[in-house]
Short mmCIF file of C-alpha atoms in Angstrom, two decimals:
data_model
loop_
_atom_site.label_atom_id
_atom_site.label_comp_id
_atom_site.label_asym_id
_atom_site.label_seq_id
_atom_site.Cartn_x
_atom_site.Cartn_y
_atom_site.Cartn_z
CA MET A 1 -0.33 -6.60 33.32
CA GLN A 2 2.13 -6.93 30.45
CA SER A 3 5.15 -9.15 30.97
CA VAL A 4 8.60 -8.22 29.73
CA ILE A 5 10.32 -10.91 27.71
CA ASN A 6 14.08 -10.94 27.35
CA ARG A 7 15.08 -11.73 23.79
CA VAL A 8 18.33 -13.20 22.55
CA SER A 9 19.48 -11.91 19.18
CA GLY A 10 22.29 -12.97 16.93
CA VAL A 11 23.42 -13.20 13.33
CA ALA A 12 24.76 -16.07 11.29
CA ALA A 13 28.49 -16.70 11.32
CA GLY A 14 31.17 -15.47 8.92
CA ARG A 15 30.17 -14.57 5.39
CA PHE A 16 26.54 -15.43 6.15
CA ALA A 17 26.27 -12.64 8.77
CA PRO A 18 24.68 -10.04 6.42
CA GLY A 19 21.96 -12.56 5.53
CA HIS A 20 19.07 -11.44 7.73
CA LEU A 21 15.90 -9.35 7.75
CA GLY A 22 16.01 -8.02 11.29
CA GLU A 23 13.05 -9.19 13.34
CA LEU A 24 11.27 -10.37 10.18
CA THR A 25 13.91 -13.12 9.98
CA GLN A 26 11.75 -14.98 12.51
CA ILE A 27 9.01 -15.10 9.85
CA VAL A 28 11.43 -15.82 6.98
CA PRO A 29 14.10 -17.83 8.85
CA PHE A 30 17.43 -19.13 7.57
CA GLU A 31 16.08 -22.67 7.25
CA MET A 32 13.24 -21.53 5.01
CA VAL A 33 15.56 -19.61 2.69
CA ASP A 34 17.97 -22.55 2.57
CA ALA A 35 15.08 -24.88 1.70
CA ALA A 36 14.02 -22.62 -1.17
CA LEU A 37 17.59 -22.50 -2.48
CA GLU A 38 18.01 -26.26 -2.26
CA ALA A 39 14.65 -26.94 -3.92
CA THR A 40 15.67 -24.81 -6.90
CA ALA A 41 19.31 -26.02 -7.04
CA SER A 42 20.49 -22.47 -6.38
CA VAL A 43 22.97 -23.05 -3.55
CA GLN A 44 26.43 -21.72 -4.44
CA ALA A 45 29.02 -24.31 -5.50
CA ARG A 46 31.55 -22.68 -3.17
CA VAL A 47 31.16 -20.21 -0.31
CA ARG A 48 31.61 -16.74 -1.80
CA ASP A 49 31.68 -13.29 -0.30
CA LEU A 50 27.99 -13.20 -1.33
CA PRO A 51 26.51 -16.64 -0.57
CA SER A 52 23.13 -17.36 -2.14
CA ARG A 53 21.32 -17.10 1.21
CA VAL A 54 22.77 -13.63 1.74
CA VAL A 55 21.69 -12.57 -1.76
CA VAL A 56 18.11 -13.69 -1.07
CA TYR A 57 18.00 -11.59 2.09
CA LEU A 58 19.53 -8.69 0.16
CA LEU A 59 16.62 -8.90 -2.29
CA LEU A 60 14.08 -9.04 0.54
CA ALA A 61 15.76 -6.08 2.25
CA GLY A 62 15.66 -4.28 -1.10
CA ALA A 63 11.88 -4.71 -1.04
CA LEU A 64 11.79 -2.95 2.34
CA PHE A 65 14.02 -0.13 1.06
CA GLU A 66 12.72 0.25 -2.51
CA GLY A 67 13.90 3.86 -2.73
CA MET A 68 17.57 2.86 -2.41
CA GLY A 69 20.09 1.17 -4.63
CA TYR A 70 21.31 -2.27 -3.61
CA SER A 71 24.64 -0.85 -2.41
CA GLN A 72 22.74 1.32 0.09
CA VAL A 73 20.58 -1.64 1.06
CA TRP A 74 23.77 -3.66 1.69
CA SER A 75 25.11 -0.97 4.01
CA ARG A 76 21.94 -1.29 6.11
CA LEU A 77 22.20 -5.08 6.23
CA VAL A 78 25.74 -4.93 7.64
CA ALA A 79 25.30 -1.88 9.90
CA GLY A 80 24.37 -3.84 13.00
CA VAL A 81 26.00 -7.24 12.51
CA GLY A 82 29.14 -6.36 14.49
CA ALA A 83 31.44 -8.41 12.27
CA VAL A 84 33.94 -7.84 9.50
CA VAL A 85 32.08 -8.48 6.27
CA ALA A 86 32.61 -8.01 2.56
CA SER A 87 32.10 -4.63 0.91
CA PRO A 88 30.92 -5.52 -2.61
CA GLY A 89 30.41 -2.90 -5.27
CA SER A 90 27.21 -2.42 -7.25
CA SER A 91 28.55 -4.58 -10.10
CA ALA A 92 29.20 -7.51 -7.74
CA LEU A 93 25.73 -7.17 -6.26
CA THR A 94 24.18 -7.18 -9.73
CA GLN A 95 26.13 -10.30 -10.73
CA ALA A 96 25.05 -12.01 -7.51
CA ARG A 97 21.38 -11.21 -8.15
CA ARG A 98 21.66 -12.62 -11.66
CA ARG A 99 23.41 -15.73 -10.37
CA VAL A 100 20.64 -16.49 -7.89
CA GLY A 101 17.87 -15.71 -10.38
CA PRO A 102 14.10 -15.63 -9.71
CA LYS A 103 13.43 -19.30 -8.88
CA PRO A 104 14.45 -19.23 -5.18
CA LEU A 105 12.30 -16.15 -4.59
CA ARG A 106 9.33 -17.85 -6.20
CA ALA A 107 9.92 -20.96 -4.09
CA LEU A 108 10.20 -18.78 -0.98
CA PHE A 109 6.87 -17.12 -1.80
CA GLU A 110 5.30 -20.58 -2.08
CA LEU A 111 6.51 -21.28 1.47
CA VAL A 112 5.27 -18.07 3.09
CA ARG A 113 1.99 -17.48 1.23
CA GLY A 114 -1.32 -18.32 2.87
CA PRO A 115 -3.82 -16.84 5.33
CA ALA A 116 -2.42 -15.78 8.68
CA ALA A 117 -4.22 -16.65 11.90
CA GLY A 118 -6.95 -14.10 12.62
CA ALA A 119 -8.27 -13.75 9.06
CA VAL A 120 -11.93 -12.78 8.79
CA ARG A 121 -14.44 -15.62 8.99
CA TRP A 122 -18.13 -15.23 8.30
CA ARG A 123 -20.54 -18.02 9.18
CA GLY A 124 -17.46 -20.26 9.45
CA LEU A 125 -16.17 -19.31 5.97
CA LEU A 126 -12.72 -17.79 5.44
CA VAL A 127 -13.36 -14.54 3.55
CA CYS A 128 -10.88 -13.83 0.74
CA ALA A 129 -10.89 -11.34 -2.12
CA VAL A 130 -9.51 -11.47 -5.66
CA ASP A 131 -8.61 -8.55 -7.89
CA GLY A 132 -5.85 -7.17 -10.08
CA THR A 133 -3.64 -4.11 -10.25
CA CYS A 134 -0.83 -2.76 -12.43
CA LEU A 135 2.88 -2.28 -11.75
CA TYR A 136 5.38 -0.34 -13.83
CA ALA A 137 8.93 -1.20 -14.84
CA PRO A 138 11.76 0.64 -16.63
CA ALA A 139 11.22 0.90 -20.37
CA SER A 140 14.28 -1.11 -21.36
CA ASP A 141 14.15 -2.98 -24.66
CA ALA A 142 13.97 -6.32 -22.80
CA ASN A 143 11.13 -5.19 -20.54
CA LEU A 144 9.17 -3.67 -23.41
CA ALA A 145 9.53 -6.87 -25.43
CA ALA A 146 8.25 -8.95 -22.50
CA TYR A 147 5.50 -6.69 -21.15
CA GLY A 148 4.83 -3.92 -23.65
CA ARG A 149 3.71 -0.38 -22.92
CA HIS A 150 0.34 0.62 -21.58
CA ARG A 151 -1.78 2.10 -24.36
CA ALA A 152 -3.13 5.46 -23.21
CA GLY A 153 -5.27 6.35 -26.22
CA PRO A 154 -4.98 9.94 -27.50
CA LEU A 155 -2.51 10.79 -24.74
CA GLY A 156 0.03 8.40 -26.26
CA ASP A 157 1.72 5.36 -24.80
CA SER A 158 2.96 5.07 -21.22
CA GLY A 159 6.60 5.92 -20.55
CA PHE A 160 7.10 2.61 -18.72
CA ALA A 161 6.61 -1.06 -19.34
CA MET A 162 3.47 -2.21 -17.54
CA LEU A 163 2.69 -5.49 -15.78
CA ARG A 164 -0.53 -6.87 -14.39
CA LEU A 165 -0.61 -8.46 -10.92
CA VAL A 166 -3.62 -10.51 -9.77
CA ALA A 167 -3.84 -11.88 -6.23
CA VAL A 168 -6.10 -13.56 -3.70
CA VAL A 169 -5.91 -11.91 -0.27
CA ALA A 170 -7.36 -13.02 3.08
CA CYS A 171 -9.58 -10.25 4.41
CA GLY A 172 -8.71 -8.82 7.81
CA THR A 173 -5.07 -9.87 7.93
CA ARG A 174 -4.56 -8.94 4.25
CA THR A 175 -2.10 -11.79 3.85
CA VAL A 176 -1.61 -13.17 0.33
CA LEU A 177 -2.90 -16.64 -0.53
CA ASP A 178 -1.47 -16.59 -4.04
CA ALA A 179 -0.48 -14.19 -6.79
CA VAL A 180 0.29 -14.27 -10.50
CA PHE A 181 1.67 -11.56 -12.75
CA GLY A 182 2.74 -10.95 -16.32
CA SER A 183 2.14 -8.76 -19.34
CA ASP A 184 -0.65 -6.20 -19.29
CA ARG A 185 -1.73 -7.59 -22.65
CA CYS A 186 -3.67 -10.23 -20.67
CA GLY A 187 -6.55 -9.17 -18.46
CA GLU A 188 -7.51 -10.13 -14.90
CA THR A 189 -9.92 -12.81 -16.07
CA THR A 190 -7.15 -14.50 -18.07
CA TYR A 191 -4.79 -14.67 -15.07
CA ALA A 192 -7.43 -15.50 -12.45
CA PRO A 193 -7.84 -19.25 -13.20
CA ARG A 194 -4.16 -19.74 -12.35
CA LEU A 195 -5.02 -18.65 -8.79
CA PHE A 196 -7.93 -21.01 -8.23
CA GLY A 197 -5.58 -23.70 -6.96
CA CYS A 198 -5.43 -21.81 -3.64
CA LEU A 199 -9.21 -21.98 -3.18
CA ARG A 200 -10.75 -24.63 -0.95
CA ALA A 201 -14.05 -25.64 0.55
CA GLY A 202 -14.68 -23.43 3.57
CA MET A 203 -13.70 -20.22 1.74
CA LEU A 204 -15.87 -17.37 0.49
CA LEU A 205 -14.53 -15.31 -2.40
CA PRO A 206 -15.99 -11.83 -3.06
CA ALA A 207 -15.09 -10.42 -6.48
CA ASP A 208 -16.01 -7.44 -8.64
CA ARG A 209 -17.94 -7.31 -11.92
CA ASN A 210 -14.96 -8.35 -14.05
CA PHE A 211 -15.31 -11.86 -12.62
CA ASP A 212 -18.96 -12.24 -13.62
CA ALA A 213 -18.18 -14.68 -16.42
CA ALA A 214 -19.59 -18.18 -16.80
CA GLY A 215 -16.22 -19.88 -17.28
CA LEU A 216 -14.68 -18.21 -14.23
CA ILE A 217 -17.70 -18.95 -12.05
CA GLU A 218 -17.67 -22.61 -13.07
CA SER A 219 -13.93 -22.97 -12.48
CA ALA A 220 -13.98 -21.22 -9.11
CA ALA A 221 -17.06 -23.09 -7.88
CA ALA A 222 -15.45 -26.42 -8.84
CA THR A 223 -12.80 -25.85 -6.14
CA GLY A 224 -15.48 -26.07 -3.42
CA ALA A 225 -15.13 -22.39 -2.48
CA GLN A 226 -18.26 -20.23 -2.22
CA LEU A 227 -18.57 -17.11 -4.40
CA LEU A 228 -20.01 -13.63 -3.92
CA ILE A 229 -19.64 -11.65 -7.14
CA ARG A 230 -21.09 -8.33 -8.16
CA GLY A 231 -23.09 -9.04 -11.30
CA GLN A 232 -23.05 -7.11 -14.53
CA GLY A 233 -26.28 -5.22 -15.02
CA LYS A 234 -26.62 -6.21 -18.68
CA ARG A 235 -26.53 -9.97 -18.09
CA LYS A 236 -29.88 -11.63 -18.92
CA MET A 237 -30.69 -14.53 -16.57
CA ALA A 238 -33.75 -16.74 -16.45
CA VAL A 239 -35.48 -17.09 -13.08
CA ALA A 240 -35.38 -20.72 -11.92
CA GLY A 241 -37.07 -20.08 -8.57
CA ARG A 242 -37.84 -17.31 -6.11
CA LEU A 243 -36.85 -17.34 -2.44
CA THR A 244 -38.64 -15.91 0.56
CA ASP A 245 -36.25 -12.96 1.04
CA GLY A 246 -36.77 -11.66 -2.51
CA SER A 247 -33.61 -13.20 -3.98
CA TRP A 248 -33.96 -15.73 -6.78
CA LEU A 249 -32.20 -18.69 -8.34
CA THR A 250 -30.74 -19.09 -11.81
CA ARG A 251 -28.02 -21.06 -13.54
CA ILE A 252 -24.75 -19.72 -14.93
CA GLY A 253 -23.16 -22.47 -16.96
CA ALA A 254 -23.37 -25.61 -14.85
CA VAL A 255 -23.62 -23.73 -11.53
CA THR A 256 -26.84 -22.92 -9.68
CA VAL A 257 -26.51 -19.45 -8.16
CA ARG A 258 -28.63 -17.08 -6.14
CA VAL A 259 -29.16 -13.51 -7.32
CA ILE A 260 -29.64 -10.67 -4.84
CA ASP A 261 -30.84 -7.30 -6.13
CA ALA A 262 -30.10 -4.71 -3.48
CA ASP A 263 -30.76 -0.98 -3.33
CA ILE A 264 -28.10 0.49 -1.05
CA LEU A 265 -28.68 3.92 0.50
CA VAL A 266 -25.42 5.83 0.82
CA THR A 267 -25.31 8.76 3.24
CA GLY A 268 -22.33 11.11 3.37
CA THR A 269 -20.34 11.88 6.50
CA GLY A 270 -18.64 15.01 7.81
CA ASP A 271 -19.02 17.90 5.36
CA HIS A 272 -21.01 15.62 3.05
CA ARG A 273 -23.73 14.61 5.53
CA SER A 274 -26.42 16.03 3.25
CA VAL A 275 -25.32 13.84 0.32
CA ARG A 276 -27.64 10.86 -0.12
CA ARG A 277 -27.90 8.53 -3.06
CA VAL A 278 -29.19 5.07 -3.83
CA GLU A 279 -27.01 2.57 -5.67
CA ARG A 280 -28.27 -0.65 -7.23
CA TYR A 281 -26.13 -3.72 -6.62
CA ARG A 282 -26.74 -7.13 -8.13
CA LEU A 283 -24.87 -9.84 -6.24
CA ILE A 284 -24.42 -13.39 -7.51
CA THR A 285 -23.60 -16.05 -4.93
CA THR A 286 -23.34 -19.81 -4.64
CA LEU A 287 -24.74 -19.53 -1.06
CA ILE A 288 -28.32 -20.42 -1.96
CA ASP A 289 -29.74 -21.02 1.55
CA GLU A 290 -31.54 -17.72 2.22
CA LYS A 291 -32.16 -18.54 5.91
CA ARG A 292 -28.57 -19.39 6.78
CA TYR A 293 -27.13 -16.65 4.56
CA PRO A 294 -29.58 -13.68 4.61
CA ALA A 295 -29.48 -11.38 1.60
CA LYS A 296 -28.96 -8.25 3.75
CA ASP A 297 -25.98 -9.78 5.52
CA LEU A 298 -24.39 -10.78 2.20
CA ALA A 299 -24.84 -7.23 0.85
CA VAL A 300 -23.02 -5.89 3.93
CA LEU A 301 -20.34 -8.58 3.72
CA TYR A 302 -19.55 -7.74 0.09
CA HIS A 303 -17.87 -4.60 1.38
CA GLN A 304 -14.99 -6.81 2.56
CA ARG A 305 -13.91 -6.99 -1.09
CA TRP A 306 -12.24 -3.61 -0.66
CA GLU A 307 -9.64 -5.22 1.61
CA ILE A 308 -7.63 -6.21 -1.45
CA GLU A 309 -7.62 -2.60 -2.67
CA THR A 310 -6.04 -1.65 0.66
CA SER A 311 -3.49 -4.45 0.22
CA TYR A 312 -2.48 -3.07 -3.18
CA ALA A 313 -2.20 0.42 -1.69
CA GLU A 314 0.14 -0.95 1.00
CA LEU A 315 2.21 -2.76 -1.61
CA LYS A 316 2.43 0.06 -4.14
CA SER A 317 2.41 3.14 -1.91
CA GLY A 318 3.93 1.58 1.21
CA LEU A 319 6.66 -0.74 -0.03
CA LEU A 320 7.21 0.74 -3.50
CA GLY A 321 6.48 4.30 -2.42
CA GLY A 322 4.76 4.95 -5.74
CA ARG A 323 7.95 4.14 -7.66
CA VAL A 324 8.47 1.90 -10.65
CA LEU A 325 10.29 -1.38 -10.20
CA ARG A 326 14.10 -1.35 -10.38
CA ALA A 327 15.06 -4.15 -12.75
CA ARG A 328 15.70 -3.68 -16.46
CA ARG A 329 15.49 -7.36 -17.37
CA PRO A 330 12.33 -9.54 -17.20
CA GLU A 331 13.94 -12.31 -15.14
CA LEU A 332 15.06 -9.75 -12.55
CA ILE A 333 11.60 -8.14 -12.63
CA THR A 334 10.20 -11.57 -11.68
CA GLN A 335 12.79 -11.84 -8.92
CA GLU A 336 11.95 -8.36 -7.62
CA ILE A 337 8.17 -8.88 -7.59
CA TYR A 338 8.46 -12.15 -5.67
CA ALA A 339 10.78 -10.40 -3.20
CA LEU A 340 8.12 -7.68 -2.77
CA LEU A 341 5.41 -10.28 -2.19
CA VAL A 342 7.51 -12.15 0.39
CA ALA A 343 8.42 -8.92 2.21
CA TYR A 344 4.79 -7.77 2.18
CA GLN A 345 3.65 -11.15 3.52
CA ALA A 346 6.26 -11.01 6.29
CA VAL A 347 5.18 -7.54 7.45
CA ARG A 348 1.48 -8.44 7.31
CA THR A 349 2.13 -11.70 9.21
CA ALA A 350 3.95 -9.75 11.93
CA VAL A 351 0.89 -7.49 12.28
CA ALA A 352 -1.46 -10.48 12.39
CA ASP A 353 0.65 -12.25 15.03
CA ALA A 354 0.58 -9.17 17.23
CA THR A 355 -3.23 -9.05 17.21
CA LEU A 356 -3.81 -12.72 18.14
CA ALA A 357 -3.99 -12.17 21.89
CA PRO A 358 -7.53 -11.68 23.31
CA GLY A 359 -8.43 -8.06 23.92
CA THR A 360 -6.10 -6.62 21.28
CA ILE A 361 -7.15 -4.82 18.10
CA SER A 362 -8.46 -6.53 14.98
CA PRO A 363 -5.80 -7.15 12.29
CA ASP A 364 -7.21 -4.55 9.90
CA ARG A 365 -6.53 -1.85 12.51
CA GLY A 366 -2.82 -2.65 12.53
CA SER A 367 -0.90 0.05 10.67
CA PHE A 368 1.17 -1.32 7.80
CA THR A 369 3.23 1.89 7.77
CA VAL A 370 4.12 1.58 11.46
CA ALA A 371 5.00 -2.09 11.00
CA LEU A 372 7.11 -1.38 7.92
CA ASN A 373 9.09 1.45 9.52
CA THR A 374 9.71 -0.59 12.67
CA ALA A 375 10.83 -3.55 10.55
CA ARG A 376 13.29 -1.27 8.74
CA ASP A 377 14.68 -0.04 12.07
CA GLN A 378 15.09 -3.60 13.33
CA LEU A 379 16.89 -4.58 10.14
CA VAL A 380 19.41 -1.74 10.42
CA ARG A 381 20.06 -2.71 14.05
CA ALA A 382 20.20 -6.43 13.15
CA ALA A 383 17.84 -6.87 16.10
CA GLY A 384 15.50 -9.75 16.90
CA ILE A 385 16.97 -12.04 14.23
CA ILE A 386 16.89 -15.17 16.39
CA ALA A 387 14.07 -15.50 18.90
CA GLY A 388 14.68 -16.28 22.53
CA THR A 389 13.52 -19.45 24.23
CA VAL A 390 10.16 -17.86 25.11
CA VAL A 391 7.81 -17.32 22.17
CA ASP A 392 7.01 -13.63 21.69
CA LEU A 393 4.49 -13.29 18.86
CA ALA A 394 4.26 -9.51 19.09
CA GLY A 395 7.95 -8.55 19.10
CA GLN A 396 9.06 -4.96 18.62
CA ILE A 397 7.08 -4.68 15.38
CA GLY A 398 3.90 -5.90 17.01
CA ARG A 399 4.27 -3.69 20.06
CA ALA A 400 4.75 -0.65 17.84
CA VAL A 401 1.59 -1.56 15.90
CA LEU A 402 -0.46 -2.14 19.06
CA ALA A 403 0.71 1.18 20.51
CA VAL A 404 -0.70 3.19 17.59
CA PRO A 405 -3.83 1.39 16.29
CA LEU A 406 -5.69 2.73 13.31
CA PRO A 407 -9.29 3.91 13.81
CA ALA A 408 -12.04 1.46 12.95
CA ARG A 409 -12.26 1.03 9.19
CA ARG A 410 -14.80 3.28 7.54
CA ALA A 411 -17.26 1.98 4.98
CA ARG A 412 -16.25 2.86 1.43
CA ALA A 413 -19.05 4.89 -0.10
CA CYS A 414 -17.41 7.03 -2.77
CA PRO A 415 -17.32 5.97 -6.42
CA ARG A 416 -13.95 5.95 -8.13
CA VAL A 417 -12.93 9.43 -9.24
CA VAL A 418 -9.80 11.02 -10.64
CA LYS A 419 -8.26 12.96 -7.76
CA ARG A 420 -5.26 14.27 -9.68
CA ALA A 421 -5.23 15.02 -13.38
CA ILE A 422 -2.60 13.16 -15.40
CA SER A 423 0.02 15.43 -16.91
CA LYS A 424 -0.15 15.69 -20.69
CA HIS A 425 3.65 15.55 -20.86
#
């Protein structure tokens, strides 16, 4: 039997009324935004028509409505507040964004980042994944000077400035533990060490072949986290000892690791049932106890690494809708990306909260699209901003997610292919 919980909603008073995120305000509350503003000395000297707190929520709302200009986003923020509020033009909104700057958004991300309850654990270890992706920004002179264009070989240079984003994501809930971004001139392995501060003992970090480098393995292992990395086939490693399950020990730098050579049989499904192939995987792990951590189980577990690919799809196709970023100045690009990360974390946390109750779905079956669209609706209605006296972890967003669960996640078996040819123009 499901109980009905009466919720009390409200907005802040006066000029602060447009400063909200609908139901997601419960995950990114007023006090948290105020703390980020105070920590970065970004609180307005006098109360304006656009106080700093309101501008932060405008930026977060902009991340939920990436296809709209900030004037349209503002109209959605004020649609349901039921109060007389300012009607700033696009120029005033731009000046307000510049006044606030990127620092409060970065501080806010520091407050919300981390694994949500319900993240995948294996043998008591919190399973996380690390990988990188690319984002695009307008090709203004300032952006090109900061980030450069992507070099596309004989096809010519990209029409946009390109950034690289590298993140660590908790598998299952797909919440972000930490992220770093900057020019595409630096690769994933250059940015990755800046993320190792979020690693701890009790974590297991699957990673792809790019991270099979002695320096990275040493740095990551020094945090106390365990590693599960797909090895590069060309690496020559001396055998330091053989284990009973066929895996063997070696040393990479100062770290003793276990090497698992696995032949994985891939069988097609549906119209491709007759397709069968064998792929050779070499996995490198710091989990050297072959009885506690069987090689077969580790080979199956490595598939969790694809969770971060799904996270990037939700960020780039869900929130961004396949679009380039808005800002034409690097400091506003930084502001916009941190706003995207905070908004993504808020939506993913809402999904994770909804799946905490026994008997509900696992977090990876919660639809990000359903959660995002419900969050947008709640924002326009200014609904669920302040929770009632009874804690309701699911809320309207969670109930919408639980009503339409995704099917159980399929195993990824297809190699990367180009599904749509790039235009030569």
